mmCIF file of C-alpha atoms and ligand atoms in Angstrom:
data_model
loop_
_atom_site.group_PDB
_atom_site.id
_atom_site.type_symbol
_atom_site.label_atom_id
_atom_site.label_comp_id
_atom_site.label_asym_id
_atom_site.label_seq_id
_atom_site.Cartn_x
_atom_site.Cartn_y
_atom_site.Cartn_z
ATOM 1 C CA MET A 28 -14.088 5.396 -0.089
ATOM 2 C CA ILE A 29 -12.655 3.070 2.558
ATOM 3 C CA GLU A 30 -14.974 1.851 5.309
ATOM 4 C CA VAL A 31 -14.072 -0.510 8.131
ATOM 5 C CA GLU A 32 -16.800 -1.511 10.578
ATOM 6 C CA ASN A 33 -16.642 -3.722 13.658
ATOM 7 C CA LEU A 34 -13.751 -5.711 12.241
ATOM 8 C CA SER A 35 -12.355 -8.666 14.153
ATOM 9 C CA LYS A 36 -9.368 -10.812 13.283
ATOM 10 C CA SER A 37 -7.645 -13.691 14.989
ATOM 11 C CA PHE A 38 -5.056 -16.173 13.821
ATOM 12 C CA THR A 39 -5.205 -19.877 14.584
ATOM 13 C CA LEU A 40 -1.781 -21.502 14.679
ATOM 14 C CA HIS A 41 -2.583 -24.992 13.466
ATOM 15 C CA ASN A 42 0.994 -26.170 13.843
ATOM 16 C CA GLN A 43 1.151 -24.989 17.469
ATOM 17 C CA GLY A 44 -1.715 -26.802 19.153
ATOM 18 C CA SER A 45 -4.255 -24.565 17.379
ATOM 19 C CA ALA A 46 -3.346 -21.659 19.648
ATOM 20 C CA VAL A 47 -5.493 -18.617 18.835
ATOM 21 C CA ILE A 48 -4.028 -15.109 18.699
ATOM 22 C CA LYS A 49 -6.690 -12.413 18.837
ATOM 23 C CA VAL A 50 -5.406 -9.333 17.079
ATOM 24 C CA LEU A 51 -8.383 -7.064 16.346
ATOM 25 C CA ASP A 52 -11.799 -6.588 17.902
ATOM 26 C CA GLY A 53 -14.269 -3.867 16.879
ATOM 27 C CA ALA A 54 -11.881 -2.072 14.556
ATOM 28 C CA ALA A 55 -13.641 0.778 12.778
ATOM 29 C CA PHE A 56 -12.592 3.782 10.731
ATOM 30 C CA ARG A 57 -13.377 5.528 7.465
ATOM 31 C CA VAL A 58 -11.276 7.331 4.913
ATOM 32 C CA GLY A 59 -12.851 9.785 2.517
ATOM 33 C CA PRO A 60 -11.604 10.994 -0.866
ATOM 34 C CA GLY A 61 -8.562 13.243 -0.550
ATOM 35 C CA GLU A 62 -7.908 12.103 2.992
ATOM 36 C CA CYS A 63 -4.872 10.346 4.456
ATOM 37 C CA VAL A 64 -5.245 8.291 7.634
ATOM 38 C CA ALA A 65 -2.136 7.057 9.437
ATOM 39 C CA LEU A 66 -2.300 3.772 11.334
ATOM 40 C CA THR A 67 -0.321 3.999 14.556
ATOM 41 C CA GLY A 68 0.312 1.672 17.477
ATOM 42 C CA GLU A 69 3.225 -0.260 18.835
ATOM 43 C CA SER A 70 4.850 -3.174 17.086
ATOM 44 C CA GLY A 71 2.468 -6.137 17.059
ATOM 45 C CA ALA A 72 -0.636 -3.943 17.447
ATOM 46 C CA GLY A 73 -1.970 -5.164 14.106
ATOM 47 C CA LYS A 74 -1.151 -2.357 11.647
ATOM 48 C CA SER A 75 0.113 -4.663 8.916
ATOM 49 C CA THR A 76 -2.777 -7.038 9.564
ATOM 50 C CA VAL A 77 -5.243 -4.190 8.913
ATOM 51 C CA MET A 78 -3.396 -3.366 5.682
ATOM 52 C CA ARG A 79 -3.544 -6.982 4.509
ATOM 53 C CA ILE A 80 -7.269 -7.172 5.261
ATOM 54 C CA LEU A 81 -7.822 -3.921 3.325
ATOM 55 C CA TYR A 82 -5.952 -5.376 0.353
ATOM 56 C CA GLY A 83 -7.977 -8.572 0.501
ATOM 57 C CA ASN A 84 -5.039 -10.782 1.485
ATOM 58 C CA TYR A 85 -6.491 -11.762 4.859
ATOM 59 C CA LEU A 86 -10.128 -12.547 5.516
ATOM 60 C CA ALA A 87 -11.564 -11.112 8.726
ATOM 61 C CA GLN A 88 -13.677 -13.245 11.087
ATOM 62 C CA GLY A 89 -16.259 -10.545 11.591
ATOM 63 C CA GLY A 90 -17.224 -7.069 10.524
ATOM 64 C CA ARG A 91 -17.303 -5.324 7.203
ATOM 65 C CA VAL A 92 -14.674 -3.803 4.936
ATOM 66 C CA SER A 93 -15.775 -1.852 1.922
ATOM 67 C CA ILE A 94 -13.542 -0.169 -0.635
ATOM 68 C CA GLY A 95 -15.031 1.877 -3.445
ATOM 69 C CA GLY A 96 -18.366 0.201 -2.778
ATOM 70 C CA VAL A 97 -16.958 -3.343 -2.964
ATOM 71 C CA ASP A 98 -17.545 -5.418 0.189
ATOM 72 C CA LEU A 99 -14.272 -7.299 0.646
ATOM 73 C CA THR A 100 -15.817 -9.770 3.065
ATOM 74 C CA ARG A 101 -18.156 -11.035 0.296
ATOM 75 C CA ALA A 102 -16.246 -10.280 -2.904
ATOM 76 C CA ALA A 103 -15.284 -13.086 -5.281
ATOM 77 C CA PRO A 104 -11.551 -13.392 -6.071
ATOM 78 C CA ARG A 105 -12.256 -12.015 -9.573
ATOM 79 C CA GLU A 106 -13.834 -8.884 -8.063
ATOM 80 C CA ILE A 107 -10.853 -8.385 -5.765
ATOM 81 C CA LEU A 108 -8.488 -8.601 -8.736
ATOM 82 C CA ALA A 109 -10.559 -6.012 -10.645
ATOM 83 C CA LEU A 110 -10.593 -3.771 -7.564
ATOM 84 C CA ARG A 111 -6.791 -3.994 -7.343
ATOM 85 C CA ARG A 112 -6.384 -3.227 -11.018
ATOM 86 C CA GLU A 113 -8.662 -0.197 -11.116
ATOM 87 C CA THR A 114 -9.313 1.191 -7.667
ATOM 88 C CA LEU A 115 -6.971 -0.010 -4.974
ATOM 89 C CA GLY A 116 -3.205 0.464 -5.030
ATOM 90 C CA TYR A 117 -0.753 -0.932 -2.506
ATOM 91 C CA VAL A 118 2.845 0.069 -1.933
ATOM 92 C CA SER A 119 4.213 -2.783 0.139
ATOM 93 C CA GLN A 120 7.359 -2.465 2.230
ATOM 94 C CA PHE A 121 9.389 -4.486 -0.223
ATOM 95 C CA LEU A 122 9.380 -4.730 -3.996
ATOM 96 C CA ARG A 123 8.320 -8.097 -5.381
ATOM 97 C CA VAL A 124 9.000 -8.417 -9.076
ATOM 98 C CA VAL A 125 9.149 -11.008 -11.757
ATOM 99 C CA PRO A 126 12.833 -11.562 -12.622
ATOM 100 C CA ARG A 127 14.172 -10.137 -15.915
ATOM 101 C CA VAL A 128 11.420 -7.544 -16.387
ATOM 102 C CA PRO A 129 13.032 -4.116 -17.012
ATOM 103 C CA THR A 130 12.402 -1.380 -14.459
ATOM 104 C CA LEU A 131 10.533 0.819 -16.938
ATOM 105 C CA GLU A 132 8.046 -2.003 -17.582
ATOM 106 C CA VAL A 133 7.701 -2.792 -13.875
ATOM 107 C CA VAL A 134 6.567 0.812 -13.358
ATOM 108 C CA ALA A 135 4.370 1.055 -16.484
ATOM 109 C CA GLU A 136 2.733 -2.351 -15.948
ATOM 110 C CA PRO A 137 -0.252 -1.205 -13.816
ATOM 111 C CA LEU A 138 -1.161 1.269 -16.590
ATOM 112 C CA LEU A 139 -0.663 -1.274 -19.391
ATOM 113 C CA ALA A 140 -2.888 -3.695 -17.461
ATOM 114 C CA LEU A 141 -5.610 -1.032 -17.512
ATOM 115 C CA GLY A 142 -5.348 -0.707 -21.274
ATOM 116 C CA VAL A 143 -3.511 2.633 -21.316
ATOM 117 C CA GLU A 144 -1.605 3.176 -24.597
ATOM 118 C CA ASP A 145 2.076 2.168 -24.456
ATOM 119 C CA ASP A 146 3.280 5.707 -25.192
ATOM 120 C CA ALA A 147 1.297 7.316 -22.394
ATOM 121 C CA ALA A 148 2.169 4.542 -19.927
ATOM 122 C CA PHE A 149 5.900 4.804 -20.602
ATOM 123 C CA VAL A 150 5.865 8.608 -20.470
ATOM 124 C CA ARG A 151 4.321 8.369 -17.004
ATOM 125 C CA ALA A 152 6.837 5.694 -15.940
ATOM 126 C CA ARG A 153 9.784 7.799 -17.152
ATOM 127 C CA ASP A 154 8.444 10.858 -15.366
ATOM 128 C CA LEU A 155 8.120 8.994 -12.051
ATOM 129 C CA LEU A 156 11.537 7.334 -12.316
ATOM 130 C CA THR A 157 13.089 10.723 -13.060
ATOM 131 C CA ARG A 158 11.347 12.380 -10.134
ATOM 132 C CA LEU A 159 12.469 9.548 -7.849
ATOM 133 C CA ARG A 160 16.060 9.873 -9.086
ATOM 134 C CA ILE A 161 16.513 6.399 -10.548
ATOM 135 C CA PRO A 162 19.363 6.901 -13.057
ATOM 136 C CA GLU A 163 18.250 6.376 -16.653
ATOM 137 C CA THR A 164 21.046 3.827 -17.143
ATOM 138 C CA LEU A 165 19.094 1.494 -14.827
ATOM 139 C CA TRP A 166 15.693 1.743 -16.524
ATOM 140 C CA SER A 167 16.310 -1.113 -18.956
ATOM 141 C CA LEU A 168 17.563 -3.423 -16.198
ATOM 142 C CA SER A 169 15.576 -5.596 -13.829
ATOM 143 C CA PRO A 170 15.356 -4.020 -10.357
ATOM 144 C CA THR A 171 16.157 -7.368 -8.691
ATOM 145 C CA THR A 172 19.825 -6.371 -8.238
ATOM 146 C CA PHE A 173 19.125 -2.763 -7.191
ATOM 147 C CA SER A 174 19.970 -1.438 -3.726
ATOM 148 C CA GLY A 175 17.239 -1.473 -1.058
ATOM 149 C CA GLY A 176 16.564 2.240 -1.466
ATOM 150 C CA GLU A 177 16.419 1.997 -5.273
ATOM 151 C CA GLN A 178 14.011 -0.951 -5.106
ATOM 152 C CA GLN A 179 11.800 0.972 -2.727
ATOM 153 C CA ARG A 180 11.687 3.933 -5.101
ATOM 154 C CA VAL A 181 10.826 1.673 -8.053
ATOM 155 C CA ASN A 182 8.079 0.188 -5.885
ATOM 156 C CA ILE A 183 6.742 3.680 -5.154
ATOM 157 C CA ALA A 184 6.905 4.704 -8.827
ATOM 158 C CA ARG A 185 4.886 1.582 -9.699
ATOM 159 C CA GLY A 186 2.372 2.261 -6.919
ATOM 160 C CA PHE A 187 1.793 5.844 -8.104
ATOM 161 C CA ALA A 188 1.752 5.152 -11.863
ATOM 162 C CA HIS A 189 -2.029 4.808 -11.941
ATOM 163 C CA GLY A 190 -4.026 7.382 -9.986
ATOM 164 C CA TYR A 191 -5.801 4.856 -7.754
ATOM 165 C CA PRO A 192 -8.851 6.242 -5.920
ATOM 166 C CA ALA A 193 -7.711 4.277 -2.845
ATOM 167 C CA LEU A 194 -4.106 3.711 -1.847
ATOM 168 C CA LEU A 195 -2.401 1.696 0.898
ATOM 169 C CA LEU A 196 1.145 2.672 1.864
ATOM 170 C CA ASP A 197 3.268 0.534 4.173
ATOM 171 C CA GLU A 198 6.269 2.570 5.318
ATOM 172 C CA PRO A 199 6.772 4.348 1.994
ATOM 173 C CA THR A 200 9.533 6.620 3.288
ATOM 174 C CA ALA A 201 11.553 4.116 5.336
ATOM 175 C CA SER A 202 15.212 3.879 4.277
ATOM 176 C CA LEU A 203 15.046 6.875 1.942
ATOM 177 C CA ASP A 204 17.329 9.910 2.114
ATOM 178 C CA ALA A 205 15.807 13.329 2.868
ATOM 179 C CA THR A 206 15.532 14.416 -0.780
ATOM 180 C CA ASN A 207 13.765 11.260 -1.949
ATOM 181 C CA ARG A 208 11.579 11.241 1.165
ATOM 182 C CA ASP A 209 10.449 14.741 0.232
ATOM 183 C CA THR A 210 9.590 13.569 -3.302
ATOM 184 C CA VAL A 211 7.528 10.661 -1.944
ATOM 185 C CA LEU A 212 5.645 12.957 0.441
ATOM 186 C CA THR A 213 4.965 15.300 -2.491
ATOM 187 C CA LEU A 214 3.595 12.353 -4.520
ATOM 188 C CA ILE A 215 1.303 11.537 -1.595
ATOM 189 C CA GLU A 216 0.145 15.158 -1.424
ATOM 190 C CA GLU A 217 -0.557 15.132 -5.169
ATOM 191 C CA ALA A 218 -2.544 11.888 -4.873
ATOM 192 C CA LYS A 219 -4.613 13.433 -2.076
ATOM 193 C CA ALA A 220 -5.207 16.560 -4.146
ATOM 194 C CA ALA A 221 -6.402 14.291 -6.974
ATOM 195 C CA GLY A 222 -8.930 12.768 -4.549
ATOM 196 C CA ALA A 223 -7.265 9.542 -3.412
ATOM 197 C CA ALA A 224 -8.245 8.038 -0.057
ATOM 198 C CA ILE A 225 -5.002 6.897 1.576
ATOM 199 C CA VAL A 226 -4.188 4.615 4.510
ATOM 200 C CA GLY A 227 -0.549 4.647 5.540
ATOM 201 C CA ILE A 228 1.889 3.361 8.121
ATOM 202 C CA PHE A 229 4.591 5.976 8.743
ATOM 203 C CA HIS A 230 7.080 5.343 11.519
ATOM 204 C CA ASP A 231 8.666 8.712 10.778
ATOM 205 C CA ALA A 232 6.617 11.204 12.839
ATOM 206 C CA GLU A 233 7.651 14.124 10.655
ATOM 207 C CA ALA A 234 6.475 12.384 7.469
ATOM 208 C CA ARG A 235 3.242 11.391 9.217
ATOM 209 C CA GLY A 236 2.677 14.939 10.415
ATOM 210 C CA ARG A 237 3.083 16.299 6.910
ATOM 211 C CA VAL A 238 0.677 14.027 4.996
ATOM 212 C CA ALA A 239 -1.736 12.490 7.531
ATOM 213 C CA ASP A 240 -5.016 14.252 8.270
ATOM 214 C CA ARG A 241 -5.871 11.869 11.104
ATOM 215 C CA GLU A 242 -4.336 9.027 13.073
ATOM 216 C CA VAL A 243 -6.014 5.767 13.968
ATOM 217 C CA ASP A 244 -4.357 3.967 16.884
ATOM 218 C CA VAL A 245 -4.733 0.267 16.072
ATOM 219 C CA GLY A 246 -3.887 -0.515 19.712
ATOM 220 C CA ARG A 247 -7.416 0.673 20.572
ATOM 221 C CA PHE A 248 -8.736 -2.423 18.785
ATOM 222 C CA THR A 249 -6.636 -4.962 20.711
ATOM 223 C CA PRO A 250 -9.059 -7.471 22.251
ATOM 224 C CA VAL A 251 -9.291 -7.370 26.020
ATOM 225 C CA ALA A 252 -8.135 -10.675 27.541
ATOM 226 C CA ALA A 253 -11.143 -12.647 28.830
HETATM 227 N N1 ADP B 20 -0.049 -14.693 9.355
HETATM 228 C C1 ADP B 20 -0.036 -14.635 10.685
HETATM 229 N N2 ADP B 20 -0.167 -15.753 11.438
HETATM 230 C C2 ADP B 20 -0.171 -15.691 12.770
HETATM 231 N N3 ADP B 20 -0.062 -14.555 13.485
HETATM 232 C C3 ADP B 20 0.073 -13.414 12.809
HETATM 233 C C4 ADP B 20 0.081 -13.384 11.371
HETATM 234 N N4 ADP B 20 0.224 -12.091 10.973
HETATM 235 C C5 ADP B 20 0.288 -11.354 12.114
HETATM 236 N N5 ADP B 20 0.205 -12.145 13.210
HETATM 237 C C6 ADP B 20 0.207 -11.687 14.610
HETATM 238 O O1 ADP B 20 -0.701 -10.611 14.737
HETATM 239 C C7 ADP B 20 -0.177 -9.600 15.594
HETATM 240 C C8 ADP B 20 -0.147 -8.274 14.850
HETATM 241 O O2 ADP B 20 0.864 -8.318 13.862
HETATM 242 P P1 ADP B 20 1.096 -7.146 12.801
HETATM 243 O O3 ADP B 20 -0.186 -6.849 12.140
HETATM 244 O O4 ADP B 20 2.245 -7.530 11.947
HETATM 245 O O5 ADP B 20 1.487 -5.929 13.755
HETATM 246 P P2 ADP B 20 2.191 -4.532 13.425
HETATM 247 O O6 ADP B 20 2.225 -4.369 11.944
HETATM 248 O O7 ADP B 20 1.349 -3.506 14.118
HETATM 249 O O8 ADP B 20 3.548 -4.594 14.030
HETATM 250 C C9 ADP B 20 1.172 -10.101 16.062
HETATM 251 O O9 ADP B 20 1.006 -10.692 17.330
HETATM 252 C C10 ADP B 20 1.551 -11.132 15.026
HETATM 253 O O10 ADP B 20 2.368 -12.108 15.562
HETATM 254 MG MG1 MG B 21 3.887 -4.230 10.571
#
């Protein structure tokens, strides 16, 4: 489902004398349906960079990234948008929402965008918000003023609304209490059981141990200084 081959990535800092930072060289891993792979490695190893390349936000200099049969290194922007709508979900570390959109719509939106009937989309959104303990009194409000933990749970509800065949999770359990963390890990287990291929960053070793089938140490792909 997710295939990374011989991936290299460097950043050129044009405003700092065009200094080049080499982050990845020869990165390679695969994630099959129903499998969860955890990216590990110390801060600055390139975990978030790998995630952004997988989501099509960063273009790699070399190598191949394929998700659900779509080659991200060659895909047109339109194909990447279709991939994100249908196949590839991403729970980022922080919720980014359009102001004034009610929480229930924020969560149902990925389903509505796929053409799911309003009733079914909102039933799913309500179910997820209930499971993630967002009080019903908040559902009609925009999440922009919610606490950090509430925003993160809305973000997770949105990310799990559609059963994406491939899912990227950046620290989905950070800053959650034990009960909500357990719910999120259960959602991940359910997604795996439904056949999703998942790549996650989990700083919490216990959470990682529960859902990850394998670990990929991104530090292994740090280029060796010439
Ligand atoms: N947009 C960017 N421009 C320049 N350098 C970047 C950019 N994004 C990441 N980097 C650099 O790439 C390296 C890896 O960063 P990152 O992927 O965020 O690591 P991690 O998530 O493992 O902590 C760091 O040295 C970071 O400074
Ligand atoms: Mg990071």
